[in-house]
PDB file of C-alpha atoms in Angstrom:
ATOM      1  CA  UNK O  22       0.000   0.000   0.000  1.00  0.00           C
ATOM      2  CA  UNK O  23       1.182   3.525  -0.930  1.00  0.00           C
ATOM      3  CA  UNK O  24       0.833   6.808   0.982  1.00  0.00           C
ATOM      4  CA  UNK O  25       0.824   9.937  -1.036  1.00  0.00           C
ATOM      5  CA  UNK O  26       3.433  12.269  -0.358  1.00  0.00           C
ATOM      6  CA  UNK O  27       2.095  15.963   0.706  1.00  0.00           C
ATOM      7  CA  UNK O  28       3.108  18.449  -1.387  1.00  0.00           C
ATOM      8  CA  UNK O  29       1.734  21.812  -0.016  1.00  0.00           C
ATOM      9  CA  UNK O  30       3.615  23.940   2.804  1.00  0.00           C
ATOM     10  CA  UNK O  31       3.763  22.612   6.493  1.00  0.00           C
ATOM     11  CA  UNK O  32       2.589  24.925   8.672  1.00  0.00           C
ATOM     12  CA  UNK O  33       5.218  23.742  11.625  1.00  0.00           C
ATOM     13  CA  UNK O  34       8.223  24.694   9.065  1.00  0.00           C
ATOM     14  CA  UNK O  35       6.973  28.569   8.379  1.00  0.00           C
ATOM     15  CA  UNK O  36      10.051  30.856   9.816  1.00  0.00           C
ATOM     16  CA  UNK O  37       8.363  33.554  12.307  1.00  0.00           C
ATOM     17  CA  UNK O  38       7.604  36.323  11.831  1.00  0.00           C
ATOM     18  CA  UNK O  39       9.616  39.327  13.556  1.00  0.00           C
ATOM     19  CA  UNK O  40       9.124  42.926  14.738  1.00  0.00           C
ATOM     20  CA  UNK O  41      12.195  44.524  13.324  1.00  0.00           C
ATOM     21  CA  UNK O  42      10.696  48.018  13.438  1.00  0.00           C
ATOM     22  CA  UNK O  43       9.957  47.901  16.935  1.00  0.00           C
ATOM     23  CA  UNK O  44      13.754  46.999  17.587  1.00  0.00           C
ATOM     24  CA  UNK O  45      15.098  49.981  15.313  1.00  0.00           C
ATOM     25  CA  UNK O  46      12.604  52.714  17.106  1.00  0.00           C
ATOM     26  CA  UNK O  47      14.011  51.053  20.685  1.00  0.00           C
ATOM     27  CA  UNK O  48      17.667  51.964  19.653  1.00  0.00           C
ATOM     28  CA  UNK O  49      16.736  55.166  18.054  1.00  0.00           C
ATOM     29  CA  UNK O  50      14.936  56.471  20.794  1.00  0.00           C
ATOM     30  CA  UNK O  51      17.572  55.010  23.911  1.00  0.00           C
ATOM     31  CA  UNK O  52      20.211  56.655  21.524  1.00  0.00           C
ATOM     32  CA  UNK O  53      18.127  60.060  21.847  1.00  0.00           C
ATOM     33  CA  UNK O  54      17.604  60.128  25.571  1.00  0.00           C
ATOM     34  CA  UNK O  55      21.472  59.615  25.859  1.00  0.00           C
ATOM     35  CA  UNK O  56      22.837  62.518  23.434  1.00  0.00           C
ATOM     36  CA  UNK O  57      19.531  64.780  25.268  1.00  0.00           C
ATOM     37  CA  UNK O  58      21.676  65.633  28.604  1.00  0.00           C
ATOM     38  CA  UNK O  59      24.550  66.846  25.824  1.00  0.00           C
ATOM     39  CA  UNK O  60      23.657  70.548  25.620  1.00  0.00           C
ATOM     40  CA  UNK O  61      24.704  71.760  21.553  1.00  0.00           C
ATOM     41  CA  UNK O  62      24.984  68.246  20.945  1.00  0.00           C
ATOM     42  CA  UNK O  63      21.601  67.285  21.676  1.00  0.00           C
ATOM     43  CA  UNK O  64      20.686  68.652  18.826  1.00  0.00           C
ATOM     44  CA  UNK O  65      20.459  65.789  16.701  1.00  0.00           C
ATOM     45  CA  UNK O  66      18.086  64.159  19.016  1.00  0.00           C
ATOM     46  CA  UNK O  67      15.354  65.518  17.060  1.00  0.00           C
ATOM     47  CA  UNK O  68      16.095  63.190  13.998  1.00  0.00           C
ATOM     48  CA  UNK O  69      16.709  60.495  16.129  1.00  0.00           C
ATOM     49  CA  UNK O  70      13.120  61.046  18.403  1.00  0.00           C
ATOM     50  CA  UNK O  71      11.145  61.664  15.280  1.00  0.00           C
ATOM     51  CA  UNK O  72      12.548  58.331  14.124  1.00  0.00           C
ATOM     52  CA  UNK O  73      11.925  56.754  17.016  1.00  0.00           C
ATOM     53  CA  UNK O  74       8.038  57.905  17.011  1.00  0.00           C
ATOM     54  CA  UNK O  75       7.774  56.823  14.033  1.00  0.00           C
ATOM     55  CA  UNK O  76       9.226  53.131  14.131  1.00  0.00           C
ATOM     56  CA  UNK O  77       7.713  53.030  17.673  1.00  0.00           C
ATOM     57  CA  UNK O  78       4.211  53.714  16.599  1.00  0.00           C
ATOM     58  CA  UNK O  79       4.348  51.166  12.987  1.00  0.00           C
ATOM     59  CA  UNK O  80       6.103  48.225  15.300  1.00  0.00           C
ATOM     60  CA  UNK O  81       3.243  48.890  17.909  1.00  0.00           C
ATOM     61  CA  UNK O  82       0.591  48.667  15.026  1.00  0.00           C
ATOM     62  CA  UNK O  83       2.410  45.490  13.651  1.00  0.00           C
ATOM     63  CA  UNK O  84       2.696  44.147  17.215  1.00  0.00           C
ATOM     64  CA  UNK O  85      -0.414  42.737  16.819  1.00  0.00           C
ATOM     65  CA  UNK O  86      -0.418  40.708  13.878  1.00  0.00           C
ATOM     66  CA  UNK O  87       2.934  39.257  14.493  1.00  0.00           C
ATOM     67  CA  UNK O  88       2.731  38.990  18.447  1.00  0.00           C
ATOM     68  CA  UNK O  89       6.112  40.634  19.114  1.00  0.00           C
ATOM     69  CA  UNK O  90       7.596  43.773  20.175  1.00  0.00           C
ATOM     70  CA  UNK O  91       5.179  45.383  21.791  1.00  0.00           C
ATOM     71  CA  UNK O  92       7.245  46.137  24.807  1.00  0.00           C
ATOM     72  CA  UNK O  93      10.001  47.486  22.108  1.00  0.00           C
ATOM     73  CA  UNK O  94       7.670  49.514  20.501  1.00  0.00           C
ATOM     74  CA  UNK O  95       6.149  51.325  24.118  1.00  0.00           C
ATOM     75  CA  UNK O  96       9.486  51.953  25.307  1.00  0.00           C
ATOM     76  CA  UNK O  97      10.319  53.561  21.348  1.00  0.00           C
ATOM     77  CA  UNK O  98       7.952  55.959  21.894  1.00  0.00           C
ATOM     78  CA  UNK O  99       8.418  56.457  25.952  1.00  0.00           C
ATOM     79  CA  UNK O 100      12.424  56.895  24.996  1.00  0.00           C
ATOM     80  CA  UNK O 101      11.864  59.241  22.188  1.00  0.00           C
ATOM     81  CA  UNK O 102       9.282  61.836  24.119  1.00  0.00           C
ATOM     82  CA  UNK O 103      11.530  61.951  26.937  1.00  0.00           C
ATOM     83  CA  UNK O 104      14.471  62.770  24.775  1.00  0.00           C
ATOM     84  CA  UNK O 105      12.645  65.530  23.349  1.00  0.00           C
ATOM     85  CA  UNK O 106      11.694  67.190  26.994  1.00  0.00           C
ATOM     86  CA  UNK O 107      15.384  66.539  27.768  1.00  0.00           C
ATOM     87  CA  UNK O 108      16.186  68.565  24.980  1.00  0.00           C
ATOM     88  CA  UNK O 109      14.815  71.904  25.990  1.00  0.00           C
ATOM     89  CA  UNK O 110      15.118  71.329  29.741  1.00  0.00           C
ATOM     90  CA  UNK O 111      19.194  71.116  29.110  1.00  0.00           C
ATOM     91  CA  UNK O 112      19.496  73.710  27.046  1.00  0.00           C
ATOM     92  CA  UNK O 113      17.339  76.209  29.035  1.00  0.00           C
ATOM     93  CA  UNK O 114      19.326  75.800  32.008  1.00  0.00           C
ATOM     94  CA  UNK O 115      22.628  75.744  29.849  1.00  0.00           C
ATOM     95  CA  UNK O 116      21.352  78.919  28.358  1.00  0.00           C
ATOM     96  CA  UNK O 117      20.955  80.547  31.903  1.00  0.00           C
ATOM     97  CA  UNK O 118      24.402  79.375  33.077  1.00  0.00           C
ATOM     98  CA  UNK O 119      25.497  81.138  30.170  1.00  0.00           C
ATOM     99  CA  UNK O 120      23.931  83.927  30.981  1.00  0.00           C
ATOM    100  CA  UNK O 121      24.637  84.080  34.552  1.00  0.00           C
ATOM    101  CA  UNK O 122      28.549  83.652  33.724  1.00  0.00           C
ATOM    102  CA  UNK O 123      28.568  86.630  31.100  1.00  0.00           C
ATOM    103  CA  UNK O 124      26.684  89.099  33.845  1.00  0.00           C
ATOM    104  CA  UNK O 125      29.167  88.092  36.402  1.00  0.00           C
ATOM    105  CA  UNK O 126      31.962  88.543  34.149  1.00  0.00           C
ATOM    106  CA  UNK O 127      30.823  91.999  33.164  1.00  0.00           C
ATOM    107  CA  UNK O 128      30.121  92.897  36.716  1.00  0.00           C
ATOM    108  CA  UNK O 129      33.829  91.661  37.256  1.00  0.00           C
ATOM    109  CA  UNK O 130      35.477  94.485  34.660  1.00  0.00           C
ATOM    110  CA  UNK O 131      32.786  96.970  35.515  1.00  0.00           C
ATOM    111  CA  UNK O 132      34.476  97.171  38.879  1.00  0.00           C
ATOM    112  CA  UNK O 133      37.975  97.233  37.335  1.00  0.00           C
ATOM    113  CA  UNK O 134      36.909  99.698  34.781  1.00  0.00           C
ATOM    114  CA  UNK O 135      35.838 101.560  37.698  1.00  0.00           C
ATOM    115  CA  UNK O 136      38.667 101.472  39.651  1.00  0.00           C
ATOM    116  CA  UNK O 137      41.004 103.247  37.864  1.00  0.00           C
ATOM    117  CA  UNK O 138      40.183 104.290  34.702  1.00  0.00           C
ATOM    118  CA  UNK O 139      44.228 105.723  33.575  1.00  0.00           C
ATOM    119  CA  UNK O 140      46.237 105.549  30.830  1.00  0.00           C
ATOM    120  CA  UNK O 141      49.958 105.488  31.154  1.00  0.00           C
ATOM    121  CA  UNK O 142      51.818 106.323  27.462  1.00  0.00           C
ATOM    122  CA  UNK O 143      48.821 105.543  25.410  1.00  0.00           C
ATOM    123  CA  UNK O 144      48.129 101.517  26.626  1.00  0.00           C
ATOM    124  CA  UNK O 145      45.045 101.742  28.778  1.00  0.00           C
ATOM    125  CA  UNK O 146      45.798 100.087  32.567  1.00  0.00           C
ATOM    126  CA  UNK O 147      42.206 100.027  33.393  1.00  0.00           C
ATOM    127  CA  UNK O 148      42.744  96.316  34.542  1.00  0.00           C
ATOM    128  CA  UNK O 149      44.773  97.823  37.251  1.00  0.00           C
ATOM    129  CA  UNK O 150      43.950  99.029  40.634  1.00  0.00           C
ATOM    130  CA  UNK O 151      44.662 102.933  42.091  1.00  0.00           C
ATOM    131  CA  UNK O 152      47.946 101.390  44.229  1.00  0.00           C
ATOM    132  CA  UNK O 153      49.393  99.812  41.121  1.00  0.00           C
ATOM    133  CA  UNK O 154      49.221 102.902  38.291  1.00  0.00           C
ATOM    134  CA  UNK O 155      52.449 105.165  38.114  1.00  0.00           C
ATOM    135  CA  UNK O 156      50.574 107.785  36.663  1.00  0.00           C
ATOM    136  CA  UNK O 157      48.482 108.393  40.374  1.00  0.00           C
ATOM    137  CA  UNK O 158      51.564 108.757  41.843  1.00  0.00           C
ATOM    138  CA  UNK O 159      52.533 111.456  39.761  1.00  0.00           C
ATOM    139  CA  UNK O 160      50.038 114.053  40.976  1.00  0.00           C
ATOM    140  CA  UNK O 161      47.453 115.229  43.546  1.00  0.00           C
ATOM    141  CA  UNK O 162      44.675 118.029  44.107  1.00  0.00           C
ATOM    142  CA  UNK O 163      46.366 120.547  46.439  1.00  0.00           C
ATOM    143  CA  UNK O 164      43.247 122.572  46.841  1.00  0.00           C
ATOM    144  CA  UNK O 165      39.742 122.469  46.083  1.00  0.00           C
ATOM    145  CA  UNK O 166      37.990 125.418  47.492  1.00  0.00           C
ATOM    146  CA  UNK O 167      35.722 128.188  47.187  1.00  0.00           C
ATOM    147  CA  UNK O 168      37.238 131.907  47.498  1.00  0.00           C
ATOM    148  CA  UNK O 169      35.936 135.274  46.868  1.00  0.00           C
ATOM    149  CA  UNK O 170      37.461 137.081  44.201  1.00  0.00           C
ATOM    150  CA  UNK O 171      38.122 140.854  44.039  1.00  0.00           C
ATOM    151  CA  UNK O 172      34.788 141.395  42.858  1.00  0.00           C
ATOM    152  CA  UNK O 173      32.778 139.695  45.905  1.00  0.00           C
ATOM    153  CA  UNK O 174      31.321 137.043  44.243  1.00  0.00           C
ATOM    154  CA  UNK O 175      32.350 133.231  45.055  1.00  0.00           C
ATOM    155  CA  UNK O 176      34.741 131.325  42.544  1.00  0.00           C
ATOM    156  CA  UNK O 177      36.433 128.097  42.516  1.00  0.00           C
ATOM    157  CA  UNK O 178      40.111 127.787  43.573  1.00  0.00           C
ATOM    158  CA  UNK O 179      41.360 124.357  42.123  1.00  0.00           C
ATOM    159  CA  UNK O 180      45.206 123.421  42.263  1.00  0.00           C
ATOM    160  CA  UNK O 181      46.842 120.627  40.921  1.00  0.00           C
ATOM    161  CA  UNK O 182      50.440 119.525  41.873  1.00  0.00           C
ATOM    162  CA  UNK O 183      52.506 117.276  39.596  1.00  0.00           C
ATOM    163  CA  UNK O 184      55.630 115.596  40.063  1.00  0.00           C
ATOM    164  CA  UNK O 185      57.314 113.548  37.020  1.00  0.00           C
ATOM    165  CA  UNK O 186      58.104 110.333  39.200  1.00  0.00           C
ATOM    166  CA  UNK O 187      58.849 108.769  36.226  1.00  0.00           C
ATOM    167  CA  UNK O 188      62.564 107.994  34.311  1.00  0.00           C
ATOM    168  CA  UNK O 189      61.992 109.790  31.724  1.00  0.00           C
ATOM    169  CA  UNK O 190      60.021 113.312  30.404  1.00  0.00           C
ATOM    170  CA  UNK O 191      56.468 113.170  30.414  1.00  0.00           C
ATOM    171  CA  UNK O 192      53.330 115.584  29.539  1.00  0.00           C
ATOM    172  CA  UNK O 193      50.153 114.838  31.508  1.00  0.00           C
ATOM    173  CA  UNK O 194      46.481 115.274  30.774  1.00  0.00           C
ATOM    174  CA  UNK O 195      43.557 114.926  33.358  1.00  0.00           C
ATOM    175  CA  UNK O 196      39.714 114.804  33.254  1.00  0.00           C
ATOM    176  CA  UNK O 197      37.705 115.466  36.367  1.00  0.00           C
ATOM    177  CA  UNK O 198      34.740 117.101  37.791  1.00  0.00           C
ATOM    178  CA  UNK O 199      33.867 119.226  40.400  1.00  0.00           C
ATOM    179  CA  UNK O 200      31.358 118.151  43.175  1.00  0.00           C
ATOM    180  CA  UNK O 201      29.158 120.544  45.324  1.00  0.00           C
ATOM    181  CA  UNK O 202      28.051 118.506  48.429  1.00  0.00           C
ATOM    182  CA  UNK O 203      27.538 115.520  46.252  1.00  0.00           C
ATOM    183  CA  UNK O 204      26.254 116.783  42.863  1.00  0.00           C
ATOM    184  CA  UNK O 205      28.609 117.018  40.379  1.00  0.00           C
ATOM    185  CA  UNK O 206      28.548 121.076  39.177  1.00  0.00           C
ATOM    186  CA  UNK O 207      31.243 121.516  36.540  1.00  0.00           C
ATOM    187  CA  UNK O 208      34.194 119.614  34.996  1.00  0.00           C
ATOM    188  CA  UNK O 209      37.869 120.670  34.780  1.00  0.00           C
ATOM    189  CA  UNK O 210      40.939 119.659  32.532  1.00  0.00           C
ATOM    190  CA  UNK O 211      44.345 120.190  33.608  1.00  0.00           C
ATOM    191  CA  UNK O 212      47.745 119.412  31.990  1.00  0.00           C
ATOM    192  CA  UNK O 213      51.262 119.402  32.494  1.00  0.00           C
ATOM    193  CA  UNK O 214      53.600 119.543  29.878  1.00  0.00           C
ATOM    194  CA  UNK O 215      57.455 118.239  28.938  1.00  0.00           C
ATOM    195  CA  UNK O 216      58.226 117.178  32.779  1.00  0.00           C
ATOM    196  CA  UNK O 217      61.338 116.033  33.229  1.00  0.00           C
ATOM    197  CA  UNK O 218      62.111 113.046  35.712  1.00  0.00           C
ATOM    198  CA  UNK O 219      61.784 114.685  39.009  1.00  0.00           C
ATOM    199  CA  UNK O 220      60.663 118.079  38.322  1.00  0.00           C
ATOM    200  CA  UNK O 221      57.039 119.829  39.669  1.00  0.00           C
ATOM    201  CA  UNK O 222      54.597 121.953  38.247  1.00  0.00           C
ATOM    202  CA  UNK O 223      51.637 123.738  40.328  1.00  0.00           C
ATOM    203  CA  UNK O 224      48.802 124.205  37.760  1.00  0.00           C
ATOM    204  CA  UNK O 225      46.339 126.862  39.927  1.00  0.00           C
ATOM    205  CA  UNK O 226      44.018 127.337  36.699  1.00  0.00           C
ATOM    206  CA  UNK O 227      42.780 123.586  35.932  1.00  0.00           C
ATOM    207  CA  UNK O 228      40.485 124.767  33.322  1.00  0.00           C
ATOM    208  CA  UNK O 229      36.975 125.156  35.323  1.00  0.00           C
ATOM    209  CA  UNK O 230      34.806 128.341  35.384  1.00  0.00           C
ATOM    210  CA  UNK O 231      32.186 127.506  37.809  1.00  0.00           C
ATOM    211  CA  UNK O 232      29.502 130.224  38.218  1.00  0.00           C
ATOM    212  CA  UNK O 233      29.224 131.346  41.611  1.00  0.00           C
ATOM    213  CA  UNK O 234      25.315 130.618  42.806  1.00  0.00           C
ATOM    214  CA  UNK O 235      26.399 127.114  42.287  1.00  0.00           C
ATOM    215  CA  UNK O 236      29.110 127.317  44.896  1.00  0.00           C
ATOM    216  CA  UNK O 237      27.280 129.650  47.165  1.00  0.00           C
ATOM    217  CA  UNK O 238      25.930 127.680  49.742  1.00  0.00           C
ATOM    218  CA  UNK O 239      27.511 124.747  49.154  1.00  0.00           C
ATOM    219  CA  UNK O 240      28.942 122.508  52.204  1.00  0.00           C
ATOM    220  CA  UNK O 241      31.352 120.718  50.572  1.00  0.00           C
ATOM    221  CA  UNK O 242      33.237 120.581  47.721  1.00  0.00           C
ATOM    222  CA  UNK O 243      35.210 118.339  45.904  1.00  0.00           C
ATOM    223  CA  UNK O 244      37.325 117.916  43.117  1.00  0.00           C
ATOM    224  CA  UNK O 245      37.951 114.443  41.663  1.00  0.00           C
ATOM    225  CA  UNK O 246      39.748 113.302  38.925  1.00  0.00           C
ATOM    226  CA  UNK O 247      38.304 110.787  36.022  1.00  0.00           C
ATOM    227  CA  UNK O 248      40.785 110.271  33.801  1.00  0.00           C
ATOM    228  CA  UNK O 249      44.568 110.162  33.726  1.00  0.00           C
ATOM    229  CA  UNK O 250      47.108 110.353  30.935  1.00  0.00           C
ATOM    230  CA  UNK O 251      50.726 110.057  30.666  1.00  0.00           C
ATOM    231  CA  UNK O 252      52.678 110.584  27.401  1.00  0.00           C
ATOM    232  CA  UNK O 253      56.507 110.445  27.016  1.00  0.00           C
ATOM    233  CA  UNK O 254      58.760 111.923  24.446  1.00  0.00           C
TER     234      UNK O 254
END
C-alpha cells in the first residue's frame, strides 16, 4: 500500500515572523535620551526622536499581527518623548548658566573699569587698581575750594600739583569734575607739559569756570579726577 506524499507547505516549518521596526525605534529612541543631557549636541536628538516615534508607533501597530515587540515599541515611543523634553530642559538651564557667567563677568570688569580708569603712554591700565598705576603717583589736588574774588562774588580755587616720578620726560592730561556737596557742578581739565624726571609743576588754573550761585551755599566741595594720561617723548 502507498501513501501519497504531501506536497503543499507545512505549517510547523513557516520561519516567524519578527518585529524589526519595533527593535530599530528602541535603539533610536535610547540613543536620543542619551545625546539629550549633551547641551549643543543634543541637537540631533530631534532626527533620532522623530525616528523613534515613528518606528515606535508602525512596530506597535504590527505588534499585533505578528505577536512581538510590543514592549520594544512602548518603550520607542516612551524613549523618544523623553528625549525631546530633555532637549529643551538642558538647554534652558545651559542657556541661563550662560547667561549668569557673562553678567558676572561683566560685573567683574565693571568694577575694574571703575577702579582706575588711567592711561599710562597711550596703553590703557584700566585692569589695574589705584595702588598699582604710576601715573596716580605722579600728581594730587592741592586745593579744592571756594574763594571770593576781588569782585565779591564766590569762585572756585582748584590746584593741581605734579611731580614727574617717572625715568623719563612726560606731559600729563587729566579729566575730572567738580562736586558741590555731592552733585557734580562743573568739569575741569588740567595738563602738564614736557616734565622732566623729578621736576614739579603747580597748575592753579585747571580749566573750570564755575559760576558762583552754584558754589554759594555749598557745604562741601570736591574735586575728583576721572581720567589720567601720561605721554613720554
Amino acid at each position: 500500500m502507498s501513501y501519497a506524499q504531501p506536497t503543499g507547505p507545512v505549517v510547523g516549518d513557516q520561519p516567524p515572523r519578527s518585529n524589526g521596526l519595533a527593535t530599530a525605534g528602541l535603539v533610536l529612541g535610547i540613543i536620543a535620551v542619551i545625546f539629550s543631557f549633551i547641551p549643543l549636541v543634543n541637537v540631533i536628538v530631534w532626527p533620532l526622536a522623530i525616528l523613534g516615534l515613528i518606528f515606535g508607533a508602525i512596530g506597535l501597530a504590527k505588534s499585533g499581527k505578528v505577536g512581538k515587540g510590543k514592549g520594544a515599541s512602548i518603550t520607542a515611543l516612551v524613549t523618544s518623548l523623553v528625549s525631546i523634553v530633555m532637549f529643551f530642559v538642558m538647554n534652558a538651564v545651559f542657556v541661563s548658566a550662560v547667561d549668569e557667567a557673562v553678567k558676572e563677568t561683566q560685573k567683574e570688569l565693571d568694577k575694574s573699569y571703575d577702579s582706575a580708569k588711567v592711561d599710562d603712554g597711550g596703553s590703557s591700565k584700566t585692569g589695574q587698581g589705584a595702588d598699582g598705576n604710576p601715573v596716580l603717583k605722579d600728581f594730587k589736588v592741592s586745593k579744592c575750594d571756594v574763594t571770593t574774588s576781588e569782585w565779591g562774588g564766590k569762585e572756585l580755587a582748584l590746584h593741581i600739583d605734579y611731580t614727574n616720578n617717572g625715568d623719563r620726560r612726560y606731559s600729563y592730561f587729566l579729566e575730572g569734575e567738580v562736586l558741590a556737596d555731592g552733585k557734580k557742578i562743573s568739569d575741569f581739565l588740567s595738563t602738564a607739559e614736557n616734565l622732566a624726571p623729578g621736576q614739579t609743576f603747580k597748575d592753579e588754573d585747571a580749566g573750570v569756570l564755575v559760576s558762583s550761585d552754584k558754589l554759594e551755599g555749598a557745604k562741601k566741595l570736591e574735586c575728583k579726577v576721572i581720567e589720567a594720561n601720561r605721554h613720554d617723548f
